[in-house]
mmCIF file with all atom_site columns, C-alpha atoms in Angstrom:
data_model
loop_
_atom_site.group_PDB
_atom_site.id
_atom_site.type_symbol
_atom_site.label_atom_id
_atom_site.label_alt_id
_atom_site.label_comp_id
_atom_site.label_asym_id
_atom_site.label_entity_id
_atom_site.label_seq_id
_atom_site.pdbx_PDB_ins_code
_atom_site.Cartn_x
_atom_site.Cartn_y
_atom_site.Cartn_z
_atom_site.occupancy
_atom_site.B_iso_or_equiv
_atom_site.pdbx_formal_charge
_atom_site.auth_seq_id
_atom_site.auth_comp_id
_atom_site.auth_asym_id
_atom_site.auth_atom_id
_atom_site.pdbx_PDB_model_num
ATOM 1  C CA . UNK A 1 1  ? 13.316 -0.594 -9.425  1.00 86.00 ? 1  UNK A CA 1
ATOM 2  C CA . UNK A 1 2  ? 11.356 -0.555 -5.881  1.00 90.00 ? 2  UNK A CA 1
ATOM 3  C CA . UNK A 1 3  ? 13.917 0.885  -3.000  1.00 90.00 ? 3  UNK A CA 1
ATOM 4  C CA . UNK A 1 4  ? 12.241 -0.276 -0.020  1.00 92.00 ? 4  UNK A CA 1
ATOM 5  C CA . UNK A 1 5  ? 14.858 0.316  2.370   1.00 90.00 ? 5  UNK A CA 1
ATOM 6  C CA . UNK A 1 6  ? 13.942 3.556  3.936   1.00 89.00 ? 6  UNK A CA 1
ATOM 7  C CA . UNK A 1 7  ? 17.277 3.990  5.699   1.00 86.00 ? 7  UNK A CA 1
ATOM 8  C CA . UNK A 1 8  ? 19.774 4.098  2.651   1.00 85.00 ? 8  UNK A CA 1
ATOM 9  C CA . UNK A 1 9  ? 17.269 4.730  -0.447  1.00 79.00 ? 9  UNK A CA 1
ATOM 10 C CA . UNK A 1 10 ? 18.915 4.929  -3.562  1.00 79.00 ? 10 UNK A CA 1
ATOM 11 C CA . UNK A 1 11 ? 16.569 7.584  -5.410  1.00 79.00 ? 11 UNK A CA 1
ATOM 12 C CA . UNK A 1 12 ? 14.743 9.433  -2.360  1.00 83.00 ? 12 UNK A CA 1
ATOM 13 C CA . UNK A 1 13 ? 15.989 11.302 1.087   1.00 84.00 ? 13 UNK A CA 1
ATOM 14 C CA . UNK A 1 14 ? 15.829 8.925  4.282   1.00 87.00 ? 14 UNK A CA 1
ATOM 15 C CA . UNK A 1 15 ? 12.266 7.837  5.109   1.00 91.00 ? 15 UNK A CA 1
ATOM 16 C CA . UNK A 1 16 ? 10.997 7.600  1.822   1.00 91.00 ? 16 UNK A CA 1
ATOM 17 C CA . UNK A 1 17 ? 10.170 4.229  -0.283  1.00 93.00 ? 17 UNK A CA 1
ATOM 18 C CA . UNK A 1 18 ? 10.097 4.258  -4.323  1.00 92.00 ? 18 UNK A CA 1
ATOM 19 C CA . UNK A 1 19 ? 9.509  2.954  -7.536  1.00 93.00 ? 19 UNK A CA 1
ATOM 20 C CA . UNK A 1 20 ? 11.821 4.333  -10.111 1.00 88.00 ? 20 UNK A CA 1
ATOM 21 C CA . UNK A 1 21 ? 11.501 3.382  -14.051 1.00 84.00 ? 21 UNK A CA 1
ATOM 22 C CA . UNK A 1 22 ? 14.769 3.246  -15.015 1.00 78.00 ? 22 UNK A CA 1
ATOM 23 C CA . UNK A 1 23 ? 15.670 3.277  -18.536 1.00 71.00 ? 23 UNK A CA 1
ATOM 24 C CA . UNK A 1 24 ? 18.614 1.156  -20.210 1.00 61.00 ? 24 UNK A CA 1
ATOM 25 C CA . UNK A 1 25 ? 20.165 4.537  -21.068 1.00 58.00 ? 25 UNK A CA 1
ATOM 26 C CA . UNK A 1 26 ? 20.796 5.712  -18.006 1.00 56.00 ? 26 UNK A CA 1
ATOM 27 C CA . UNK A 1 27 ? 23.408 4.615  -15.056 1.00 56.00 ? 27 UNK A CA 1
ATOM 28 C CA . UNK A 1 28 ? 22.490 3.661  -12.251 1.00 59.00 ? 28 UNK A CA 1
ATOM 29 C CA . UNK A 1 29 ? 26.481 3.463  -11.493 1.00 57.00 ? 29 UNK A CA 1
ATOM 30 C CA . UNK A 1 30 ? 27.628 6.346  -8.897  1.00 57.00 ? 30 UNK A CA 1
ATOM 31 C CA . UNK A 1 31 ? 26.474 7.425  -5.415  1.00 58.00 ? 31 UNK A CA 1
ATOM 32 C CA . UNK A 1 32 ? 22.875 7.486  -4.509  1.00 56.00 ? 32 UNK A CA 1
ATOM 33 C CA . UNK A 1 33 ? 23.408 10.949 -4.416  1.00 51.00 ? 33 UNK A CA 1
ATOM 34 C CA . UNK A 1 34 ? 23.065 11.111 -8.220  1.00 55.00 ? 34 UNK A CA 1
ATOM 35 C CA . UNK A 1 35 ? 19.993 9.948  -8.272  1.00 52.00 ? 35 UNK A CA 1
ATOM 36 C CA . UNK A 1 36 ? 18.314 11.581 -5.653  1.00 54.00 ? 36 UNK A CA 1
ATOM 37 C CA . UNK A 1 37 ? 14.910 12.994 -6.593  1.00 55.00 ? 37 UNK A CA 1
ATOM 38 C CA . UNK A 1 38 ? 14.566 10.556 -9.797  1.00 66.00 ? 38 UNK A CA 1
ATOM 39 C CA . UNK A 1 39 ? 11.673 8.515  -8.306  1.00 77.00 ? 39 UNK A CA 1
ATOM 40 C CA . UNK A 1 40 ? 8.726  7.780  -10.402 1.00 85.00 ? 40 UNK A CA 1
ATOM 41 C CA . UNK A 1 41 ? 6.596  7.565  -7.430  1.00 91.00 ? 41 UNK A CA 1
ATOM 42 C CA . UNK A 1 42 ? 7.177  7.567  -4.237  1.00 91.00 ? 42 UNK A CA 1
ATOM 43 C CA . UNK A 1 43 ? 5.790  7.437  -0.233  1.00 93.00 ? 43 UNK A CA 1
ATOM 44 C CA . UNK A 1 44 ? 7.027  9.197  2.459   1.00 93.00 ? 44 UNK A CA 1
ATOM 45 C CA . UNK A 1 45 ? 7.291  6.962  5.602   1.00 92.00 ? 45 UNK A CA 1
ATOM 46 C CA . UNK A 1 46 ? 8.978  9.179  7.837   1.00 90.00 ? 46 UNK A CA 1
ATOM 47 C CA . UNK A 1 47 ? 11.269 7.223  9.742   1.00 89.00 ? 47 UNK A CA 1
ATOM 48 C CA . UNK A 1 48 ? 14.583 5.645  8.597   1.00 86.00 ? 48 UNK A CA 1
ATOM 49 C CA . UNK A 1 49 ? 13.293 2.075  10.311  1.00 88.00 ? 49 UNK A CA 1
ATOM 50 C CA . UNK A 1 50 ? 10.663 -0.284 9.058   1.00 89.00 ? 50 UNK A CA 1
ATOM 51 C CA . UNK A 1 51 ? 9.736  -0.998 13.405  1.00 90.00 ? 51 UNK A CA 1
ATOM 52 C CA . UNK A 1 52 ? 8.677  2.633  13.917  1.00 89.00 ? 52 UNK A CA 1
ATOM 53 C CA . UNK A 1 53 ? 5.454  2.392  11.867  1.00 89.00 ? 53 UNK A CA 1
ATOM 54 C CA . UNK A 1 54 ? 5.312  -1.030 10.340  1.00 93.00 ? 54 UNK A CA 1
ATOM 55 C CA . UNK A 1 55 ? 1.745  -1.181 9.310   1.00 95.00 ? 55 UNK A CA 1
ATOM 56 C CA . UNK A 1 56 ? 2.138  2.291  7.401   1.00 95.00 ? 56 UNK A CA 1
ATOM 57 C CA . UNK A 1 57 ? 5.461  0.819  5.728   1.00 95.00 ? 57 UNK A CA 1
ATOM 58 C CA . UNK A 1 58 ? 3.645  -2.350 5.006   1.00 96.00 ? 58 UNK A CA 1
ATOM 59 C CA . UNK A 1 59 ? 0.609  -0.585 2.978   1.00 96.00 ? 59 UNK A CA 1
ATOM 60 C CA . UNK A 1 60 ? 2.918  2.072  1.784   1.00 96.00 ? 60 UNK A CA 1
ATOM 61 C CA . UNK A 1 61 ? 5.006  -1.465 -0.129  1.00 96.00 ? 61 UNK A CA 1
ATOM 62 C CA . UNK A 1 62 ? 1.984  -2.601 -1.294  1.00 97.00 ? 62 UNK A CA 1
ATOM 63 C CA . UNK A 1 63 ? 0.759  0.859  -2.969  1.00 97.00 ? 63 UNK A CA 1
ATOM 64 C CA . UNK A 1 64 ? 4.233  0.514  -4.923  1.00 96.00 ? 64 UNK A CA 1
ATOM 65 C CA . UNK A 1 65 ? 3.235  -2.830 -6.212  1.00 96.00 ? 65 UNK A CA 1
ATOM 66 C CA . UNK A 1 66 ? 0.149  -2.006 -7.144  1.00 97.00 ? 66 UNK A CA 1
ATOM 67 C CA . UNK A 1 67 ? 1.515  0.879  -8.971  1.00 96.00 ? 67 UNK A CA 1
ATOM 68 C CA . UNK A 1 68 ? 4.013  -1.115 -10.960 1.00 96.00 ? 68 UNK A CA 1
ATOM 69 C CA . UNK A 1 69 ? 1.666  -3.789 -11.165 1.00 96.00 ? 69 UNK A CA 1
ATOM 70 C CA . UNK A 1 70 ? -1.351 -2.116 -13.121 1.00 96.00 ? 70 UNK A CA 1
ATOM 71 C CA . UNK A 1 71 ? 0.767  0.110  -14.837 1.00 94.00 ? 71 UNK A CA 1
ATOM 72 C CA . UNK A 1 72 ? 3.995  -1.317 -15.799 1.00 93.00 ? 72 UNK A CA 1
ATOM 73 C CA . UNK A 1 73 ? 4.085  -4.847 -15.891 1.00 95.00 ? 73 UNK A CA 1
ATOM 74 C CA . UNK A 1 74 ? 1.887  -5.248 -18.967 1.00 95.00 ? 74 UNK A CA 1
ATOM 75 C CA . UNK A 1 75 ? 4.728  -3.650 -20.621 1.00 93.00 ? 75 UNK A CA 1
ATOM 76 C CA . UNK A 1 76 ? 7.267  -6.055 -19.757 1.00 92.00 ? 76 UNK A CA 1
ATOM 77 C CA . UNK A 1 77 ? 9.203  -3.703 -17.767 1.00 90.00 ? 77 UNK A CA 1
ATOM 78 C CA . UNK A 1 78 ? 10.940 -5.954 -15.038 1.00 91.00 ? 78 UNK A CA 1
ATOM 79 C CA . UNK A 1 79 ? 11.125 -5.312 -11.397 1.00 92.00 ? 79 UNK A CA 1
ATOM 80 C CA . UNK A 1 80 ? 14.417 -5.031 -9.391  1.00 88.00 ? 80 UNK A CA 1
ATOM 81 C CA . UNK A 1 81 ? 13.586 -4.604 -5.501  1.00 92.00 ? 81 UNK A CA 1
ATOM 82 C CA . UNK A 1 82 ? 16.159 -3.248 -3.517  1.00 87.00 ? 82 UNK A CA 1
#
């Protein structure tokens, strides 16, 4: 799962973006709140809109890919952007 939306993240405070592996076992039903902190890896952008540094979000997305990219997709783990 890749939360891009730096306003209302899902597994991170405000201003960050993630990629969480999240495993069948676990729900990801419940308030963000829950989940808070469960990020595999994540980037802090610092702002809680895309337009205040959109170069820095842009590279920051594409870091995440490449994450998941060389290091999960092989394994057939699927991607879920939010």
């Amino acid at each position: 799962h890749v939360d891009l939306d730096i306003g209302q993240t899902e597994f991170m405070p405000p201003g960050f973006i993630s990629l969480t592996i999240v495993e069948a076992k676990n729900s990801l039903l419940g308030p963000p709140v829950r989940h808070v902190g469960s990020a595999t890896h994540q980037v802090y952008i610092g702002f809680a809109a895309v337009d205040e540094a959109p170069r820095h979000y842009l590279q920051s997305v594409l870091e995440l890919l490449n994450i998941y990219k060389n290091n999960y997709q092989s394994q057939g783990i699927p991607l879920i952007v939010n």
